[in-house]
């Protein structure tokens, strides 16, 4: 159990790691807390899924648990001076199925949050927001959910600001890649070893390592001779492609005040797609519909999905197939106008998935002193202000029974959710040309 005398090694400086450090240092101001990450927190480019131009802030979940947690986070984004500057409350326009819209409405009503949330027919909704979504392909859409309280977060800027704050409060930051965990003779986790051979010790080691988690546990299991360290089928690393277009003056004047646009959980039962409002640089963003894994041999005879081996996960090396995936999404939202836009800044974003899209916030059952707080499943960023509070509760042994069961390392897992990496990255790469 964590206490003021504990020492904490947090591996990973994305939202799970930084939020955990933030809530730990507030609870235990004199504790030894160290974050270890392969990238500097203020680097221009990072591999963390949390590092991005923008991320969605919405509580529009049909799952009551995540709806309530997201509302808790949103309340902080709208009120706390540390978080508030990064939240843009532009609203949300969600093209969805009838059941999804109704389930969201029911959740908001039960939680006493009914203001600014409406449901429209497809034809009625086309006229909203100046007709921006007039040309959207709504073939499988039954209703449109509009939530004026949702919006987006300047993700990278927010992550840097909160990281600066925890450093001011006394958290230490080490910019090195973690190679393996370190266990004592009894199998207890006592620290980590970096790629340079540096050893960092702590009474509590918390893995907030996203898509890197399965690989780190495989390497550690082999190094320490403890097979049960492995993630197995619990976690799958998956990727999706994003792309941006820089709007000209005319387009920006129409799109500047647009809401976040979603299409998903329709009768088609495919991964949902989205469009985020322009950034301060007038860049409009989409993500593609193809969510993929990257299965490779991590050790002789051991195959897992993991990000590419390059130091930057080869995140900027995007195939024409994946670029076209993003382009198709832009046309699905904005029709012929999108066909004239030249998309740029394509990036592959990696995250850790569970079949249920639940997080894993739990002790590791095979090594005392080892904990996990990860598996954002591409919906974790919005919980940035609060997720660390629940990680601290887990470390303290006071996490509610409901959350402990949902976020457990060992639990029964359902069949994969709609947003699951079903494709292989190799099948989406450009063909290799062979000269003769």
Tab-separated table of N, CA and C in Angstrom, residues 99-226:
chain	number	residue	atom	x	y	z
A	99	UNK	N	-30.205	3.962	-30.811
A	99	UNK	CA	-29.965	3.427	-29.464
A	99	UNK	C	-28.842	4.179	-28.764
A	100	UNK	N	-27.778	4.488	-29.515
A	100	UNK	CA	-26.646	5.171	-28.889
A	100	UNK	C	-27.065	6.551	-28.377
A	101	UNK	N	-27.781	7.303	-29.210
A	101	UNK	CA	-28.210	8.641	-28.799
A	101	UNK	C	-29.088	8.565	-27.553
A	102	UNK	N	-30.006	7.606	-27.532
A	102	UNK	CA	-30.915	7.501	-26.399
A	102	UNK	C	-30.183	7.078	-25.131
A	103	UNK	N	-29.240	6.147	-25.246
A	103	UNK	CA	-28.475	5.726	-24.068
A	103	UNK	C	-27.673	6.880	-23.481
A	104	UNK	N	-27.072	7.691	-24.344
A	104	UNK	CA	-26.338	8.868	-23.865
A	104	UNK	C	-27.273	9.835	-23.154
A	105	UNK	N	-28.415	10.089	-23.752
A	105	UNK	CA	-29.390	11.001	-23.139
A	105	UNK	C	-29.839	10.476	-21.777
A	106	UNK	N	-30.077	9.175	-21.689
A	106	UNK	CA	-30.503	8.580	-20.411
A	106	UNK	C	-29.430	8.773	-19.339
A	107	UNK	N	-28.184	8.574	-19.717
A	107	UNK	CA	-27.096	8.742	-18.748
A	107	UNK	C	-27.013	10.171	-18.243
A	108	UNK	N	-27.095	11.131	-19.161
A	108	UNK	CA	-27.025	12.535	-18.752
A	108	UNK	C	-28.189	12.890	-17.828
A	109	UNK	N	-29.360	12.368	-18.141
A	109	UNK	CA	-30.525	12.685	-17.314
A	109	UNK	C	-30.362	12.113	-15.908
A	110	UNK	N	-29.862	10.875	-15.811
A	110	UNK	CA	-29.664	10.262	-14.496
A	110	UNK	C	-28.654	11.036	-13.657
A	111	UNK	N	-27.679	11.659	-14.347
A	111	UNK	CA	-26.638	12.413	-13.648
A	111	UNK	C	-26.991	13.891	-13.502
A	112	UNK	N	-28.207	14.264	-13.903
A	112	UNK	CA	-28.664	15.638	-13.755
A	112	UNK	C	-28.011	16.622	-14.717
A	113	UNK	N	-27.561	16.131	-15.872
A	113	UNK	CA	-26.901	16.995	-16.867
A	113	UNK	C	-27.724	16.971	-18.159
A	114	UNK	N	-28.715	17.838	-18.266
A	114	UNK	CA	-29.573	17.838	-19.441
A	114	UNK	C	-29.405	19.087	-20.311
A	115	UNK	N	-28.750	20.105	-19.797
A	115	UNK	CA	-28.629	21.363	-20.518
A	115	UNK	C	-27.684	21.233	-21.706
A	116	UNK	N	-28.113	21.712	-22.872
A	116	UNK	CA	-27.249	21.762	-24.049
A	116	UNK	C	-27.143	20.465	-24.812
A	117	UNK	N	-27.965	19.465	-24.484
A	117	UNK	CA	-27.883	18.154	-25.130
A	117	UNK	C	-29.208	17.872	-25.831
A	118	UNK	N	-29.148	17.680	-27.153
A	118	UNK	CA	-30.354	17.469	-27.943
A	118	UNK	C	-30.120	16.372	-28.971
A	119	UNK	N	-31.223	15.789	-29.446
A	119	UNK	CA	-31.168	14.769	-30.490
A	119	UNK	C	-32.027	15.231	-31.662
A	120	UNK	N	-31.476	15.068	-32.872
A	120	UNK	CA	-32.124	15.563	-34.081
A	120	UNK	C	-32.256	14.447	-35.110
A	121	UNK	N	-33.254	14.602	-35.994
A	121	UNK	CA	-33.293	13.722	-37.150
A	121	UNK	C	-32.152	14.120	-38.084
A	122	UNK	N	-31.790	13.219	-38.988
A	122	UNK	CA	-30.681	13.509	-39.906
A	122	UNK	C	-30.971	14.752	-40.734
A	123	UNK	N	-32.173	14.860	-41.263
A	123	UNK	CA	-32.500	16.007	-42.119
A	123	UNK	C	-32.508	17.308	-41.330
A	124	UNK	N	-33.030	17.282	-40.119
A	124	UNK	CA	-33.004	18.490	-39.281
A	124	UNK	C	-31.569	18.906	-38.984
A	125	UNK	N	-30.732	17.915	-38.692
A	125	UNK	CA	-29.356	18.203	-38.272
A	125	UNK	C	-28.501	18.780	-39.393
A	126	UNK	N	-28.836	18.476	-40.629
A	126	UNK	CA	-28.028	18.979	-41.748
A	126	UNK	C	-27.995	20.503	-41.794
A	127	UNK	N	-29.007	21.141	-41.265
A	127	UNK	CA	-29.070	22.605	-41.303
A	127	UNK	C	-28.338	23.262	-40.136
A	128	UNK	N	-27.915	22.484	-39.162
A	128	UNK	CA	-27.247	23.051	-37.988
A	128	UNK	C	-25.834	23.508	-38.327
A	129	UNK	N	-25.294	24.382	-37.498
A	129	UNK	CA	-23.922	24.876	-37.625
A	129	UNK	C	-23.649	25.407	-39.044
A	130	UNK	N	-24.605	26.171	-39.522
A	130	UNK	CA	-24.437	26.799	-40.826
A	130	UNK	C	-24.407	25.816	-41.975
A	131	UNK	N	-24.913	24.606	-41.755
A	131	UNK	CA	-24.949	23.609	-42.815
A	131	UNK	C	-23.598	22.980	-43.119
A	132	UNK	N	-22.650	23.018	-42.157
A	132	UNK	CA	-21.310	22.464	-42.398
A	132	UNK	C	-21.354	20.974	-42.741
A	133	UNK	N	-22.352	20.270	-42.187
A	133	UNK	CA	-22.431	18.822	-42.403
A	133	UNK	C	-23.521	18.465	-43.428
A	134	UNK	N	-23.875	19.420	-44.261
A	134	UNK	CA	-24.915	19.221	-45.254
A	134	UNK	C	-24.574	18.071	-46.205
A	135	UNK	N	-23.290	17.940	-46.539
A	135	UNK	CA	-22.867	16.936	-47.525
A	135	UNK	C	-22.405	15.631	-46.893
A	136	UNK	N	-22.574	15.460	-45.586
A	136	UNK	CA	-22.112	14.247	-44.909
A	136	UNK	C	-22.843	13.013	-45.418
A	137	UNK	N	-22.110	11.920	-45.522
A	137	UNK	CA	-22.694	10.644	-45.912
A	137	UNK	C	-23.343	10.020	-44.680
A	138	UNK	N	-24.663	10.046	-44.639
A	138	UNK	CA	-25.399	9.548	-43.471
A	138	UNK	C	-26.185	8.276	-43.796
A	139	UNK	N	-25.648	7.467	-44.682
A	139	UNK	CA	-26.333	6.262	-45.143
A	139	UNK	C	-26.776	5.376	-43.983
A	140	UNK	N	-25.902	5.200	-42.998
A	140	UNK	CA	-26.227	4.298	-41.884
A	140	UNK	C	-26.558	5.048	-40.595
A	141	UNK	N	-26.755	6.370	-40.708
A	141	UNK	CA	-27.028	7.207	-39.531
A	141	UNK	C	-28.528	7.292	-39.301
A	142	UNK	N	-28.937	7.146	-38.028
A	142	UNK	CA	-30.353	7.210	-37.680
A	142	UNK	C	-30.713	8.505	-36.961
A	143	UNK	N	-29.795	9.040	-36.177
A	143	UNK	CA	-30.034	10.279	-35.453
A	143	UNK	C	-28.719	11.042	-35.306
A	144	UNK	N	-28.830	12.296	-34.924
A	144	UNK	CA	-27.651	13.113	-34.647
A	144	UNK	C	-27.766	13.660	-33.223
A	145	UNK	N	-26.766	13.357	-32.419
A	145	UNK	CA	-26.687	13.852	-31.047
A	145	UNK	C	-25.848	15.112	-31.035
A	146	UNK	N	-26.366	16.194	-30.494
A	146	UNK	CA	-25.632	17.454	-30.385
A	146	UNK	C	-25.456	17.776	-28.906
A	147	UNK	N	-24.219	17.965	-28.505
A	147	UNK	CA	-23.907	18.309	-27.118
A	147	UNK	C	-23.069	19.575	-27.114
A	148	UNK	N	-23.668	20.661	-26.697
A	148	UNK	CA	-22.996	21.958	-26.706
A	148	UNK	C	-21.904	22.070	-25.644
A	149	UNK	N	-21.887	21.149	-24.679
A	149	UNK	CA	-20.897	21.237	-23.595
A	149	UNK	C	-19.602	20.490	-23.915
A	150	UNK	N	-19.595	19.685	-24.989
A	150	UNK	CA	-18.383	18.959	-25.367
A	150	UNK	C	-17.460	19.862	-26.172
A	151	UNK	N	-16.317	19.319	-26.590
A	151	UNK	CA	-15.375	20.129	-27.363
A	151	UNK	C	-14.054	19.410	-27.549
A	152	UNK	N	-12.976	20.177	-27.549
A	152	UNK	CA	-11.658	19.578	-27.772
A	152	UNK	C	-10.611	20.253	-26.897
A	153	UNK	N	-9.490	19.535	-26.740
A	153	UNK	CA	-8.396	19.994	-25.881
A	153	UNK	C	-7.141	20.169	-26.725
A	154	UNK	N	-6.417	21.255	-26.507
A	154	UNK	CA	-5.102	21.430	-27.130
A	154	UNK	C	-4.151	20.470	-26.430
A	155	UNK	N	-4.065	19.262	-26.959
A	155	UNK	CA	-3.515	18.121	-26.215
A	155	UNK	C	-2.049	18.285	-25.844
A	156	UNK	N	-1.198	18.537	-26.839
A	156	UNK	CA	0.227	18.655	-26.549
A	156	UNK	C	0.531	19.798	-25.604
A	157	UNK	N	-0.128	20.934	-25.806
A	157	UNK	CA	0.095	22.096	-24.938
A	157	UNK	C	-0.323	21.795	-23.500
A	158	UNK	N	-1.444	21.112	-23.353
A	158	UNK	CA	-1.933	20.773	-22.017
A	158	UNK	C	-0.988	19.791	-21.330
A	159	UNK	N	-0.519	18.788	-22.063
A	159	UNK	CA	0.394	17.806	-21.483
A	159	UNK	C	1.681	18.466	-21.010
A	160	UNK	N	2.212	19.375	-21.802
A	160	UNK	CA	3.438	20.088	-21.393
A	160	UNK	C	3.201	20.939	-20.156
A	161	UNK	N	2.074	21.635	-20.115
A	161	UNK	CA	1.796	22.539	-18.992
A	161	UNK	C	1.657	21.773	-17.678
A	162	UNK	N	0.950	20.660	-17.705
A	162	UNK	CA	0.766	19.887	-16.466
A	162	UNK	C	2.080	19.220	-16.058
A	163	UNK	N	2.872	18.802	-17.039
A	163	UNK	CA	4.179	18.222	-16.709
A	163	UNK	C	5.067	19.268	-16.049
A	164	UNK	N	5.068	20.483	-16.577
A	164	UNK	CA	5.840	21.559	-15.922
A	164	UNK	C	5.382	21.751	-14.482
A	165	UNK	N	4.083	21.676	-14.273
A	165	UNK	CA	3.548	21.882	-12.926
A	165	UNK	C	4.043	20.807	-11.962
A	166	UNK	N	4.029	19.536	-12.368
A	166	UNK	CA	4.471	18.491	-11.446
A	166	UNK	C	5.971	18.599	-11.167
A	167	UNK	N	6.739	19.081	-12.149
A	167	UNK	CA	8.171	19.283	-11.906
A	167	UNK	C	8.384	20.399	-10.888
A	168	UNK	N	7.563	21.437	-10.977
A	168	UNK	CA	7.630	22.523	-9.984
A	168	UNK	C	7.299	22.013	-8.584
A	169	UNK	N	6.420	21.024	-8.518
A	169	UNK	CA	6.002	20.475	-7.220
A	169	UNK	C	6.988	19.454	-6.662
A	170	UNK	N	7.982	19.052	-7.468
A	170	UNK	CA	9.021	18.173	-6.939
A	170	UNK	C	9.169	16.821	-7.599
A	171	UNK	N	8.352	16.537	-8.615
A	171	UNK	CA	8.511	15.285	-9.348
A	171	UNK	C	9.776	15.346	-10.199
A	172	UNK	N	10.524	14.254	-10.245
A	172	UNK	CA	11.737	14.190	-11.070
A	172	UNK	C	11.401	13.563	-12.421
A	173	UNK	N	12.112	13.995	-13.451
A	173	UNK	CA	11.856	13.509	-14.818
A	173	UNK	C	13.155	12.991	-15.405
A	174	UNK	N	13.142	11.742	-15.865
A	174	UNK	CA	14.319	11.115	-16.462
A	174	UNK	C	13.999	10.806	-17.923
A	175	UNK	N	14.784	11.363	-18.836
A	175	UNK	CA	14.558	11.147	-20.272
A	175	UNK	C	15.418	9.984	-20.762
A	176	UNK	N	14.946	8.783	-20.533
A	176	UNK	CA	15.617	7.579	-21.008
A	176	UNK	C	14.579	6.515	-21.313
A	177	UNK	N	14.918	5.616	-22.217
A	177	UNK	CA	14.021	4.514	-22.531
A	177	UNK	C	14.233	3.382	-21.534
A	178	UNK	N	13.144	2.859	-21.016
A	178	UNK	CA	13.220	1.722	-20.101
A	178	UNK	C	13.360	0.441	-20.913
A	179	UNK	N	14.373	-0.360	-20.568
A	179	UNK	CA	14.627	-1.609	-21.292
A	179	UNK	C	13.904	-2.785	-20.657
A	180	UNK	N	14.007	-2.904	-19.334
A	180	UNK	CA	13.357	-4.015	-18.623
A	180	UNK	C	12.994	-3.597	-17.211
A	181	UNK	N	12.097	-4.356	-16.617
A	181	UNK	CA	11.835	-4.240	-15.184
A	181	UNK	C	12.926	-4.982	-14.433
A	182	UNK	N	13.058	-4.665	-13.155
A	182	UNK	CA	13.995	-5.386	-12.297
A	182	UNK	C	13.240	-6.005	-11.130
A	183	UNK	N	13.477	-7.298	-10.911
A	183	UNK	CA	12.844	-8.029	-9.818
A	183	UNK	C	13.905	-8.506	-8.833
A	184	UNK	N	13.492	-8.679	-7.570
A	184	UNK	CA	14.416	-9.244	-6.597
A	184	UNK	C	14.289	-10.769	-6.613
A	185	UNK	N	14.980	-11.440	-5.684
A	185	UNK	CA	14.996	-12.900	-5.674
A	185	UNK	C	13.624	-13.507	-5.381
A	186	UNK	N	12.738	-12.722	-4.784
A	186	UNK	CA	11.390	-13.216	-4.477
A	186	UNK	C	10.385	-12.878	-5.576
A	187	UNK	N	10.854	-12.261	-6.668
A	187	UNK	CA	9.966	-11.906	-7.765
A	187	UNK	C	9.264	-10.580	-7.596
A	188	UNK	N	9.650	-9.822	-6.566
A	188	UNK	CA	9.046	-8.497	-6.357
A	188	UNK	C	9.695	-7.480	-7.288
A	189	UNK	N	8.902	-6.561	-7.811
A	189	UNK	CA	9.445	-5.520	-8.684
A	189	UNK	C	10.067	-4.426	-7.827
A	190	UNK	N	11.344	-4.142	-8.091
A	190	UNK	CA	12.060	-3.162	-7.267
A	190	UNK	C	12.565	-1.972	-8.083
A	191	UNK	N	12.280	-1.964	-9.400
A	191	UNK	CA	12.739	-0.838	-10.194
A	191	UNK	C	12.786	-1.182	-11.671
A	192	UNK	N	13.519	-0.356	-12.413
A	192	UNK	CA	13.656	-0.550	-13.862
A	192	UNK	C	15.114	-0.337	-14.257
A	193	UNK	N	15.463	-0.905	-15.400
A	193	UNK	CA	16.771	-0.656	-15.988
A	193	UNK	C	16.544	0.024	-17.331
A	194	UNK	N	17.280	1.113	-17.588
A	194	UNK	CA	17.117	1.845	-18.836
A	194	UNK	C	18.014	1.240	-19.917
A	195	UNK	N	17.825	1.726	-21.137
A	195	UNK	CA	18.601	1.218	-22.269
A	195	UNK	C	20.079	1.526	-22.123
A	196	UNK	N	20.434	2.516	-21.297
A	196	UNK	CA	21.845	2.853	-21.070
A	196	UNK	C	22.439	2.071	-19.908
A	197	UNK	N	21.622	1.229	-19.257
A	197	UNK	CA	22.096	0.446	-18.121
A	197	UNK	C	21.834	1.090	-16.777
A	198	UNK	N	21.261	2.253	-16.759
A	198	UNK	CA	20.970	2.953	-15.501
A	198	UNK	C	19.859	2.225	-14.744
A	199	UNK	N	20.027	2.099	-13.427
A	199	UNK	CA	19.033	1.436	-12.598
A	199	UNK	C	18.299	2.472	-11.750
A	200	UNK	N	16.978	2.399	-11.776
A	200	UNK	CA	16.143	3.297	-10.978
A	200	UNK	C	15.297	2.436	-10.055
A	201	UNK	N	15.365	2.695	-8.778
A	201	UNK	CA	14.690	1.858	-7.792
A	201	UNK	C	13.486	2.579	-7.183
A	202	UNK	N	12.460	1.808	-6.850
A	202	UNK	CA	11.293	2.359	-6.190
A	202	UNK	C	10.478	1.252	-5.548
A	203	UNK	N	9.730	1.596	-4.514
A	203	UNK	CA	8.876	0.607	-3.853
A	203	UNK	C	7.627	0.317	-4.685
A	204	UNK	N	7.272	1.256	-5.570
A	204	UNK	CA	6.120	1.087	-6.444
A	204	UNK	C	6.543	1.454	-7.864
A	205	UNK	N	6.382	0.526	-8.786
A	205	UNK	CA	6.682	0.776	-10.194
A	205	UNK	C	5.360	0.732	-10.961
A	206	UNK	N	5.013	1.848	-11.590
A	206	UNK	CA	3.728	1.976	-12.273
A	206	UNK	C	3.983	2.099	-13.775
A	207	UNK	N	3.464	1.151	-14.539
A	207	UNK	CA	3.630	1.170	-15.990
A	207	UNK	C	2.475	1.929	-16.636
A	208	UNK	N	2.801	3.098	-17.159
A	208	UNK	CA	1.846	3.919	-17.915
A	208	UNK	C	2.367	3.998	-19.342
A	209	UNK	N	2.593	2.839	-19.922
A	209	UNK	CA	3.435	2.715	-21.100
A	209	UNK	C	2.668	2.478	-22.400
A	210	UNK	N	1.343	2.562	-22.380
A	210	UNK	CA	0.563	2.517	-23.605
A	210	UNK	C	0.921	1.349	-24.498
A	211	UNK	N	1.128	1.655	-25.791
A	211	UNK	CA	1.379	0.615	-26.794
A	211	UNK	C	2.692	-0.126	-26.573
A	212	UNK	N	3.587	0.433	-25.776
A	212	UNK	CA	4.873	-0.206	-25.484
A	212	UNK	C	4.743	-1.292	-24.412
A	213	UNK	N	3.613	-1.343	-23.720
A	213	UNK	CA	3.456	-2.228	-22.569
A	213	UNK	C	3.681	-3.701	-22.892
A	214	UNK	N	3.041	-4.273	-23.918
A	214	UNK	CA	3.273	-5.706	-24.187
A	214	UNK	C	4.740	-6.029	-24.463
A	215	UNK	N	5.427	-5.162	-25.205
A	215	UNK	CA	6.832	-5.406	-25.511
A	215	UNK	C	7.684	-5.335	-24.248
A	216	UNK	N	7.457	-4.330	-23.423
A	216	UNK	CA	8.238	-4.197	-22.189
A	216	UNK	C	8.040	-5.411	-21.287
A	217	UNK	N	6.826	-5.896	-21.183
A	217	UNK	CA	6.574	-7.059	-20.332
A	217	UNK	C	7.166	-8.335	-20.922
A	218	UNK	N	7.161	-8.474	-22.248
A	218	UNK	CA	7.812	-9.622	-22.887
A	218	UNK	C	9.315	-9.621	-22.607
A	219	UNK	N	9.943	-8.481	-22.807
A	219	UNK	CA	11.391	-8.382	-22.579
A	219	UNK	C	11.734	-8.620	-21.113
A	220	UNK	N	10.898	-8.119	-20.221
A	220	UNK	CA	11.145	-8.284	-18.790
A	220	UNK	C	10.935	-9.737	-18.361
A	221	UNK	N	9.917	-10.380	-18.924
A	221	UNK	CA	9.669	-11.789	-18.594
A	221	UNK	C	10.854	-12.651	-18.992
A	222	UNK	N	11.409	-12.363	-20.166
A	222	UNK	CA	12.562	-13.137	-20.624
A	222	UNK	C	13.795	-12.846	-19.776
A	223	UNK	N	14.019	-11.566	-19.458
A	223	UNK	CA	15.206	-11.188	-18.696
A	223	UNK	C	15.174	-11.731	-17.270
A	224	UNK	N	13.971	-11.775	-16.679
A	224	UNK	CA	13.844	-12.184	-15.281
A	224	UNK	C	13.422	-13.642	-15.120
A	225	UNK	N	13.066	-14.297	-16.223
A	225	UNK	CA	12.647	-15.690	-16.135
A	225	UNK	C	11.313	-15.890	-15.462
A	226	UNK	N	10.406	-14.920	-15.633
A	226	UNK	CA	9.073	-14.999	-15.029
A	226	UNK	C	8.045	-14.875	-16.143
